[in-house]
Structure formats: C-alpha cells, structure tokens
Tab-separated table of C-alpha atoms in Angstrom:
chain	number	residue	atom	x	y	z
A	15	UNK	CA	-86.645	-104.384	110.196
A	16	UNK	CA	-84.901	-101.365	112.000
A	17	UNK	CA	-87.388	-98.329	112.399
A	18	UNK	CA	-86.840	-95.173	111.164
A	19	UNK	CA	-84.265	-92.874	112.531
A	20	UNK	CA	-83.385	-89.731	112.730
A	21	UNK	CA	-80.407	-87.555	113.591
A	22	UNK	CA	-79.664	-85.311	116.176
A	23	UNK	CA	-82.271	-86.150	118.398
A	24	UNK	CA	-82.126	-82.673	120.095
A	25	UNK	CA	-80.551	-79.945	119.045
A	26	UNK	CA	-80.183	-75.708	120.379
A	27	UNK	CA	-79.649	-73.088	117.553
A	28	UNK	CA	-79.635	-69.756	117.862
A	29	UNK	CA	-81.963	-67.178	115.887
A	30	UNK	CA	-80.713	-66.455	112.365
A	31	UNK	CA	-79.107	-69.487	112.196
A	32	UNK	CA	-79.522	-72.274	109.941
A	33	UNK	CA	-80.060	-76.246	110.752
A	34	UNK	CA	-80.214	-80.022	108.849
A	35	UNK	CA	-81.901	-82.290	110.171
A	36	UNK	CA	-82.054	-85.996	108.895
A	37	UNK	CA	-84.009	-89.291	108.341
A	38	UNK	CA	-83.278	-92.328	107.428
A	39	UNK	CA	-86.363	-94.326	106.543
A	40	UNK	CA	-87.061	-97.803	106.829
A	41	UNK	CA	-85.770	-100.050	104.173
A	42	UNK	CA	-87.605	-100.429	101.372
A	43	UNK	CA	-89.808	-97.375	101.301
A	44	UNK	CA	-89.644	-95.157	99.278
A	45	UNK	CA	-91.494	-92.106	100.834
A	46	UNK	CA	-90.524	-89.582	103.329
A	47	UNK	CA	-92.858	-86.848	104.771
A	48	UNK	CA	-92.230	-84.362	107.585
A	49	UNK	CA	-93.836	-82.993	110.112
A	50	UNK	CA	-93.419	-80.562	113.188
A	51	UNK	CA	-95.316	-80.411	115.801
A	52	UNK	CA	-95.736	-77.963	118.734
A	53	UNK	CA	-98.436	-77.831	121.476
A	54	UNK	CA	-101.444	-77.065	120.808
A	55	UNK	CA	-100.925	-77.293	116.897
A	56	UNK	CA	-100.893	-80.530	116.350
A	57	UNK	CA	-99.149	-82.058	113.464
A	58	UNK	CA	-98.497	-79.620	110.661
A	59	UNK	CA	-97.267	-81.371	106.960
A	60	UNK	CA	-93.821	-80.006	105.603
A	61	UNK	CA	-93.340	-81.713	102.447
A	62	UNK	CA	-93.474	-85.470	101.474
A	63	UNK	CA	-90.488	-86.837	98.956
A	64	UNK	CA	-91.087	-89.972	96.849
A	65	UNK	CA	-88.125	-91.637	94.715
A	66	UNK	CA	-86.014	-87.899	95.396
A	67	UNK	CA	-89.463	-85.764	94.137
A	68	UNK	CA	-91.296	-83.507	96.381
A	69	UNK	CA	-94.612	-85.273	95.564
A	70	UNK	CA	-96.580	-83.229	98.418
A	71	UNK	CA	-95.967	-79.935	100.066
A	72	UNK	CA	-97.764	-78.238	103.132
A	73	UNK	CA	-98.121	-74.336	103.720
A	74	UNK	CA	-94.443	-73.508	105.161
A	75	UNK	CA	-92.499	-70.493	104.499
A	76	UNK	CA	-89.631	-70.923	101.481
A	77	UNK	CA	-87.086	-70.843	105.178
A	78	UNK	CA	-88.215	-74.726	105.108
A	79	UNK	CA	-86.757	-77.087	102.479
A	80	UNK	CA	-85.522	-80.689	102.081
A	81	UNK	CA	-84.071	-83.379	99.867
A	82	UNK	CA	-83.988	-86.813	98.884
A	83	UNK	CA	-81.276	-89.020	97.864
A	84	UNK	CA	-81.341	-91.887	96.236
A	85	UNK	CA	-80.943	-94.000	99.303
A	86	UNK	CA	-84.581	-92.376	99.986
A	87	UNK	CA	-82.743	-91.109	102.758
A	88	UNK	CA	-83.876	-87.585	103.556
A	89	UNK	CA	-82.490	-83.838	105.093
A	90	UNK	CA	-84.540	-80.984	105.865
A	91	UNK	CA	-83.145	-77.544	106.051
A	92	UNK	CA	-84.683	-74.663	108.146
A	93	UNK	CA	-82.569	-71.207	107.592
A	94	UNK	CA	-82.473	-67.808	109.152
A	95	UNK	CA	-83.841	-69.723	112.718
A	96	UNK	CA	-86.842	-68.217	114.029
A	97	UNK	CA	-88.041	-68.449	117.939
A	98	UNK	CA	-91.388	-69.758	116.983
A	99	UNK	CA	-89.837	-72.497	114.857
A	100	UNK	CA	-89.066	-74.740	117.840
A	101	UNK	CA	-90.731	-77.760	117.865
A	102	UNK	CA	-90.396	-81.567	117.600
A	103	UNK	CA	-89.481	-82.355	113.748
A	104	UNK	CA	-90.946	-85.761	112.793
A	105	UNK	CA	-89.729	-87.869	110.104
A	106	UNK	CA	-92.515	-90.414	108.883
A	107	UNK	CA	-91.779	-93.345	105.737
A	108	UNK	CA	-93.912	-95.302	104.038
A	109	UNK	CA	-94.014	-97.755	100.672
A	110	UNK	CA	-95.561	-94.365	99.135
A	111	UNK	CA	-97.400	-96.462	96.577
A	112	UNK	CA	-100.553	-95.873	97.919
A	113	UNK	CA	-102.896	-95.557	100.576
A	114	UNK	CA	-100.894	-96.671	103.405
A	115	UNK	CA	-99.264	-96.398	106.904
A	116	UNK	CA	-96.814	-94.099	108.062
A	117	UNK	CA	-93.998	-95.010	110.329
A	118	UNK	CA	-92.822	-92.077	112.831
A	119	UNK	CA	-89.294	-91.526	113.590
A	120	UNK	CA	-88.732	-90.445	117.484
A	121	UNK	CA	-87.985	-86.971	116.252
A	122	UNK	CA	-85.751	-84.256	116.444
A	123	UNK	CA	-86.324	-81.543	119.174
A	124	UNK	CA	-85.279	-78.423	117.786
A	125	UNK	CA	-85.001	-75.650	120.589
A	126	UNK	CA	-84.433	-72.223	119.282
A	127	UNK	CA	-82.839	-69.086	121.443
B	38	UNK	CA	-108.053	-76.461	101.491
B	39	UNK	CA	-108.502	-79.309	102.819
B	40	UNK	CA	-108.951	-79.184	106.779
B	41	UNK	CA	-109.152	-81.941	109.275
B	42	UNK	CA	-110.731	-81.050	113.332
B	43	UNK	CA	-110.961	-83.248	116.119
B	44	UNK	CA	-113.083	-82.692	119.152
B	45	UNK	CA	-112.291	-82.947	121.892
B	46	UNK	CA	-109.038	-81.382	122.211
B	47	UNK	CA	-108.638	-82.804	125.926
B	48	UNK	CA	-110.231	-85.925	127.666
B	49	UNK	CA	-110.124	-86.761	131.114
B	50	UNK	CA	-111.999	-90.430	131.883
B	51	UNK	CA	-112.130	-92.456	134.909
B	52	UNK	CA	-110.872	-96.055	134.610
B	53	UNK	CA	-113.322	-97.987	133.096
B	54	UNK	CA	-115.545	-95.583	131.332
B	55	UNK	CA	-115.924	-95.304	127.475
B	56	UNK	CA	-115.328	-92.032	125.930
B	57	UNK	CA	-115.383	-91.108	121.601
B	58	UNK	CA	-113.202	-88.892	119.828
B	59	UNK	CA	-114.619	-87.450	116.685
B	60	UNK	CA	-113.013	-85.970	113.413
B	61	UNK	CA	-114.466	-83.929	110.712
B	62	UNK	CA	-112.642	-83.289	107.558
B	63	UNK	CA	-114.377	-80.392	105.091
B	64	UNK	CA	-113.788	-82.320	102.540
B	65	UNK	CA	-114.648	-85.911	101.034
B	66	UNK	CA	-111.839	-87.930	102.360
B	67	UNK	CA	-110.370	-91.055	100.357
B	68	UNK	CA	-109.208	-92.697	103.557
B	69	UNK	CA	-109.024	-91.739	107.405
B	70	UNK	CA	-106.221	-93.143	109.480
B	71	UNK	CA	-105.481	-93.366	113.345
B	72	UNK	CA	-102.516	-92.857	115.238
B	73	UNK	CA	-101.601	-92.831	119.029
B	74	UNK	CA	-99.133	-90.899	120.484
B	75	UNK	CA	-97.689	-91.999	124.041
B	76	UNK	CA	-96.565	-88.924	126.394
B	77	UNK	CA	-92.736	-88.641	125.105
B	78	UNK	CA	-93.291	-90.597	122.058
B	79	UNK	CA	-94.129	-90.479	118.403
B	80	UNK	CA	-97.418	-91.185	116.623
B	81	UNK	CA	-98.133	-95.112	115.874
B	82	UNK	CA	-100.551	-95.840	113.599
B	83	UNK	CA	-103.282	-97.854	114.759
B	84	UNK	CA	-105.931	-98.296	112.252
B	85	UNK	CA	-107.078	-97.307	108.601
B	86	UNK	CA	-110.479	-97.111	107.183
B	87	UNK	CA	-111.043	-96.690	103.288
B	88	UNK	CA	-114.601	-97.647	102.450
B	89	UNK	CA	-118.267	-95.335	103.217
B	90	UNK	CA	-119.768	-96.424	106.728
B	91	UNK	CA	-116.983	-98.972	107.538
B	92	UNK	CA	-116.289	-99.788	110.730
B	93	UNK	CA	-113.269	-101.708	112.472
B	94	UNK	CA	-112.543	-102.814	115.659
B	95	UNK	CA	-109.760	-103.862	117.181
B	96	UNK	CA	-110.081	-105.087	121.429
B	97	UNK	CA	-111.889	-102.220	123.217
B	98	UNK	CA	-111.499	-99.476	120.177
B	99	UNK	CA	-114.299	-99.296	117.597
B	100	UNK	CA	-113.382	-96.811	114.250
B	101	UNK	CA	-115.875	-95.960	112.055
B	102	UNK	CA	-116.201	-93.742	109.100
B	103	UNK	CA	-118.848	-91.677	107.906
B	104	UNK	CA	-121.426	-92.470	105.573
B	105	UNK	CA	-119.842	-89.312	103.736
B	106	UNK	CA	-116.698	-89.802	104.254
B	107	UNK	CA	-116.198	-86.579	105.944
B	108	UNK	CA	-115.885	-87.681	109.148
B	109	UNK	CA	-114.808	-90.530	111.680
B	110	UNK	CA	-115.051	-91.360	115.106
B	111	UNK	CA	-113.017	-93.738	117.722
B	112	UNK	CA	-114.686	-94.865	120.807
B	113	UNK	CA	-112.551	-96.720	123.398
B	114	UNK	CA	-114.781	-98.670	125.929
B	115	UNK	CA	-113.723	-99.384	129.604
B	116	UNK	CA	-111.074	-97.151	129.647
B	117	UNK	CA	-107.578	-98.449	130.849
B	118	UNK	CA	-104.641	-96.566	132.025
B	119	UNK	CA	-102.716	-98.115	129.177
B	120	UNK	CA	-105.111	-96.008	127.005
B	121	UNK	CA	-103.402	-92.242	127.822
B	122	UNK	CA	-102.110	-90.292	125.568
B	123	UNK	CA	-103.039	-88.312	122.242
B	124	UNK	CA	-105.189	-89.571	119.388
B	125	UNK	CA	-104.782	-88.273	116.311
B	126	UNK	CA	-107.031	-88.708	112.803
B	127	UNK	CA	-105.431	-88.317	109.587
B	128	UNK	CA	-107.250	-88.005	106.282
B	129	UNK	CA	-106.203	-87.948	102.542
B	130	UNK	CA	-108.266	-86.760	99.600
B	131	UNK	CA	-106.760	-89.054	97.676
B	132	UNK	CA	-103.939	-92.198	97.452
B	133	UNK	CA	-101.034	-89.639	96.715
B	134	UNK	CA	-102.636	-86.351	98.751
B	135	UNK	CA	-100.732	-85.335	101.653
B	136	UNK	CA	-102.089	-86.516	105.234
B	137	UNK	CA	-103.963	-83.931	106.828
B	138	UNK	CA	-103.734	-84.232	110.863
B	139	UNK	CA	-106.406	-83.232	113.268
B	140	UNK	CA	-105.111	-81.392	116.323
B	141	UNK	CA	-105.687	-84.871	118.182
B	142	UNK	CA	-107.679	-85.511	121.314
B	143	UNK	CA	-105.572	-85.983	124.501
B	144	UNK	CA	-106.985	-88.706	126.489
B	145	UNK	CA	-105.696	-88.379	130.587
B	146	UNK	CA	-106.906	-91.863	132.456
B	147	UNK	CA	-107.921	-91.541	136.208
B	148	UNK	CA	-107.539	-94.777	138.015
C-alpha cells in the first residue's frame, strides 16, 4: 500500500498571505487529521475529517480551515500568514472507525517571512 | 479540556542503560497510543494499549497503562543507538475523540 502523501513538501509564504496544503491518505481510510508541530510544542490537533465531516476540531484560530473530498483526500487552508504559524504541517489517516492507528505523512514545512 | 504531559521533555542515556518516559492525561483516557519520531522524520506508531493495568511489550520496550487510565509509561531497557529520537503518547477519551499528544520525551543515545 503507498503511504500517505502530502504536497508541497516545503513551502516559503510571506505574512498576510494565504496557503493550501494537501494530503492524500492511504487507500481505504477514511479519516484525515492534522497536525502542526513546532519545537518545543509538540503536536498540536487541527481538525480531523471523516467521510468529508469535520468529526474533531482542536483550539486553532478561524485563519485555519480544511476540507474533504470524496476521494477522502484532504486540503488545509491557513489565511492572512502569520510569523508564528511556521511549522511542520502533518497529515495523519486512519480507517476512522474506531480506536486505531494513525499513519503520518512526511509533512509539509511551512516557513513564513 | 482534556490535557496530555509527558516527562521528561529531554533524555540523554548512555548505551545500554534503561530509561522510562511517563505520561499523564487529566482525564480518564479510553486508549493511550505510542509513536516514535526519528530526527527528520514523522511520528510512527508503535504501540496501543486499551484495557486498565495492561501492559505490552514488544523487544526491549515495555508499555503499560495505568490502573486509572490516566496515565502510561514506556521503559526501553539497554538502550541502543537505534533508540534516538522523540517519543510521543497520545490519548483519546473516547473511540471518536480527537488524539491528544504529549509534548514527547526526546531520547539522545551516547555510545
């Protein structure tokens, strides 16, 4: 099975600005969450989609959004680009029936000037 | 809400020794996973535990979780330099909750 992937891998914006980033999952599941992470902070939850829902959602401002298609393919949109919202944006599927592992993406580095 | 913390935040062990990481959730957890991350890489998930006082190994790790179910601990034995890198806990508070991270414990290996 090919592992999930995600598009760009790195990517400079400048402040005010506005970015998509993207996941494909691997096939079959049906659940994507996100996460960034930054030194020192750890992992922090975006939002989880299940079957093009947002079944879960963490404590980001409304400048943090994202999709689902039906593909269970998913986007996530950051506007008006902040300096402290650099950080390595990871993509994570699973079957999202239940209690059960999470496959990582590599991750999108997001550098903002 | 719900809050996950690992101590500690930074490990440094000589090849060989053992060393735990611990994770405490504030609240009664349904399930507590573990992930590694590798310097560069992304998290890979290494274990799960679901039931009260369970306890898993798997080669030189040991998982266990609480009697509670509020917290969990990992302890690696004979460290290896295969071993660096960042462990992270995970909990839910319930099948379809969101998976709350601990900070994760980074684990440096001294040969």
């Amino acid at each position: 099975k090919a592992g999930v992937t995600q598009t760009p891998r790195y990517l400079i914006k400048t402040r005010g600005q506005q970015v998509t980033l993207s996941c494909s999952p691997i096939s079959g599941h049906r659940s994507v969450s996100w996460y960034q992470q930054t030194p020192g902070q750890g992992l922090q939850f975006l939002f989880e989609y299940f079957s093009e829902t947002q079944r879960n959602k963490g404590n980001f401002p409304g400048r943090f959004s994202g999709r689902q298609f039906s593909n269970s393919r998913s986007e996530m949109n950051v506007s008006t680009l902040e300096l402290g919202d650099s950080a390595l944006y990871l993509c994570a599927s699973s079957s999202g029936t239940g209690i059960d592992e999470q496959y990582f993406g590599p991750g999108t580095r997001l550098t903002v000037t | 809400g719900q809050q996950v913390m690992q101590i500690p935040q930074y490990q440094h062990v000589q090849e060989g020794e053992d060393f735990t990481t611990y994770c405490n959730s504030s609240t009664t957890l349904s399930n507590i996973q573990w992930y590694k991350q590798r310097p560069g890489g992304h998290p890979v998930f290494l274990i799960q535990l679901v039931k009260s006082g369970e306890v898993k190994k798997q080669k030189r790790l040991t998982f266990q979780f609480g009697e509670a179910k509020k917290n969990s601990s990992l302890h690696i034995t004979a460290t290896q330099t295969t071993d660096v890198g960042t462990y992270f806990c995970a909990g839910q508070t319930d099948s379809w909750g969101k998976l709350q991270f601990g900070a994760g414990t980074q684990v440096v290996v001294t040969p």
